[in-house]
Coordinates of C-alpha atoms in Angstrom, one line a residue:
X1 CA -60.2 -40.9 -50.1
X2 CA -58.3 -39.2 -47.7
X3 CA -56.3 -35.9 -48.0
X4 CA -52.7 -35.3 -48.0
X5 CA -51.3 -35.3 -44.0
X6 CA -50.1 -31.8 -43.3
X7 CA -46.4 -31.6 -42.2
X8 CA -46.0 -29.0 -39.5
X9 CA -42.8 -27.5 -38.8
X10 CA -40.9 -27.3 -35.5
X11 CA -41.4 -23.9 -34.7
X12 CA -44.9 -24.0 -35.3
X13 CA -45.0 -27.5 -33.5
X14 CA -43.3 -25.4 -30.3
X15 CA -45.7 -22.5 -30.7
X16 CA -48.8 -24.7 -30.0
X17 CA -47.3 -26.8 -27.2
X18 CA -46.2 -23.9 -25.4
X19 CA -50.0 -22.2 -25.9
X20 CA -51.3 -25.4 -24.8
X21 CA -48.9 -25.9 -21.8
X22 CA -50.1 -22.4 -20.7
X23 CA -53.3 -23.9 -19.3
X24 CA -55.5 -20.6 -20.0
X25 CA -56.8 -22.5 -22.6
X26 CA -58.3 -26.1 -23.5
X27 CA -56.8 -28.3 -25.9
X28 CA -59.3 -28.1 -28.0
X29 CA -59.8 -24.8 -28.2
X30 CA -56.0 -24.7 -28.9
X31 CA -57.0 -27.0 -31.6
X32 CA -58.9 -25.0 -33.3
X33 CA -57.2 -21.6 -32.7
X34 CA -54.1 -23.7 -34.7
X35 CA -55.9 -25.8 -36.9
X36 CA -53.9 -28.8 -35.6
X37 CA -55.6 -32.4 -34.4
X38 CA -55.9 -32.4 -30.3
X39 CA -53.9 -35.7 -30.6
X40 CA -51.3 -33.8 -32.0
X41 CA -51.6 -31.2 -29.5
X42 CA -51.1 -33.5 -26.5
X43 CA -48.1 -35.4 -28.2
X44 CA -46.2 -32.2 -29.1
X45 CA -47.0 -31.4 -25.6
X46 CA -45.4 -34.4 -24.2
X47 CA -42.4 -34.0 -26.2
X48 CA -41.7 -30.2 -25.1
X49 CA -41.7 -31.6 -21.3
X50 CA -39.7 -34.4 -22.2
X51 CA -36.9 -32.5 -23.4
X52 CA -37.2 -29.3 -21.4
X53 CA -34.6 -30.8 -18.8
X54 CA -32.5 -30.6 -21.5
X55 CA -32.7 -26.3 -21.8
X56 CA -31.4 -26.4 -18.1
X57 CA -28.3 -29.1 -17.7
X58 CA -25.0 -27.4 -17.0
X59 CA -22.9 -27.7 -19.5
X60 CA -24.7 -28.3 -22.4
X61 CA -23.8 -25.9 -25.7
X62 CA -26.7 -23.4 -26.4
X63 CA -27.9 -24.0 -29.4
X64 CA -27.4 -20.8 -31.9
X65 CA -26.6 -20.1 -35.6
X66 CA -24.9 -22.9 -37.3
X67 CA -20.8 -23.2 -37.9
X68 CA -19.6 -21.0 -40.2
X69 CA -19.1 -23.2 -43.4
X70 CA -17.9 -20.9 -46.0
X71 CA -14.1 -22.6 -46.4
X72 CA -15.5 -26.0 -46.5
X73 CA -18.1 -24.9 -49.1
X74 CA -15.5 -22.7 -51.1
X75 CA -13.6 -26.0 -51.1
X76 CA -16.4 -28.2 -52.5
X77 CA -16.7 -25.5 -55.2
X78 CA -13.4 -25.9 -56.0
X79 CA -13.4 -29.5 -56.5
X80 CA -16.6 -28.9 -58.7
X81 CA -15.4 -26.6 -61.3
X82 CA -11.9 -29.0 -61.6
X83 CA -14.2 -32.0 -62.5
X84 CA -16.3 -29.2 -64.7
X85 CA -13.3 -28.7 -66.5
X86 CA -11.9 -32.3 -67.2
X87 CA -15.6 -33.3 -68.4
X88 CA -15.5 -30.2 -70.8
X89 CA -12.1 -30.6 -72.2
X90 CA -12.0 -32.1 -76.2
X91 CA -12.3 -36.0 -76.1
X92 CA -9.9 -37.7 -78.8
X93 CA -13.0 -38.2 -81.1
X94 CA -13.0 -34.4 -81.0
X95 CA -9.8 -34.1 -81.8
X96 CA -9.5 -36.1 -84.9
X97 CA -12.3 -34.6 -86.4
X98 CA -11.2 -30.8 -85.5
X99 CA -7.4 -30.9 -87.8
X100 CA -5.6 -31.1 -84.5
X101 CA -2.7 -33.8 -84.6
X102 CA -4.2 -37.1 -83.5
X103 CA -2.9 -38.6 -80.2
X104 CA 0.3 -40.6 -80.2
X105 CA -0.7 -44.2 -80.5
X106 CA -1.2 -45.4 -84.4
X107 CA -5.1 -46.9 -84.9
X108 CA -4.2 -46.8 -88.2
X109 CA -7.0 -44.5 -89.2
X110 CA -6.5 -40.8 -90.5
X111 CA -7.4 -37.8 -89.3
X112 CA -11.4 -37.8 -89.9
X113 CA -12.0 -41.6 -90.6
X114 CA -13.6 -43.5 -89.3
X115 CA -12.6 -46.7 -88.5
X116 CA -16.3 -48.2 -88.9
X117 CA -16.8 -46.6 -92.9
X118 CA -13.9 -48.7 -93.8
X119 CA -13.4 -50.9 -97.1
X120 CA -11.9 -53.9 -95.0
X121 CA -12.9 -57.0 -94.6
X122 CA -15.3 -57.5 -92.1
X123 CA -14.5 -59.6 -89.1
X124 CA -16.4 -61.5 -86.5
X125 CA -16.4 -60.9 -83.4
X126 CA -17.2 -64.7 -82.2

């Protein structure tokens, strides 16, 4: 049975293409130096010249830290703790049973009955 694949990250995938790309060494050897498949090695290479041209077009945006997203994430928190609150506030079945005044429609039961535990007749639902 085989092994779980190992995921390699970007950088590291970068690291090894650029070692390999340097030519003082074999691909093998970078192999093992990285502990990474030669397969691998040539593939990441490809990729790196593939989108080098990329680096050097005019006009492009350098790539640096991300956006600063501290309003939008201030706002998402914001929205979060509203919803919080309107799940945590006292449901009407809470209500009854705590001696605050029951809401204003009549269900005809008092203030800790329950409409279930009555001594009505029972009705059914068909």
């Amino acid at each position: 049975m085989a092994g779980k694949r190992k995921s390699h990250s970007a950088a590291f995938k970068a690291q090894v293409a650029l070692a390999a790309l340097k030519g003082d060494k074999t691909v093998n050897e970078v192999a093992a130096q990285f502990g990474a498949h030669p397969t691998l090695i040539h593939e990441w290479k490809k990729k790196l010249l593939a989108g080098a041209e990329a680096v050097f077009i005019s006009g492009a945006k350098a790539t640096g830290p991300p956006d600063d997203k501290t309003a939008k994430l201030y706002e998402q928190i914001g929205r979060l703790k509203v919803e919080l609150d309107w799940v945590k506030k006292p449901s009407s079945s809470t209500i009854l049973n705590c001696g605050v005044e029951p809401p204003k429609f009549d269900t005809g039961v008092g203030c800790g009955e329950s409409p279930i535990h009555s001594d009505g007749p029972i009705v059914p639902l068909n």
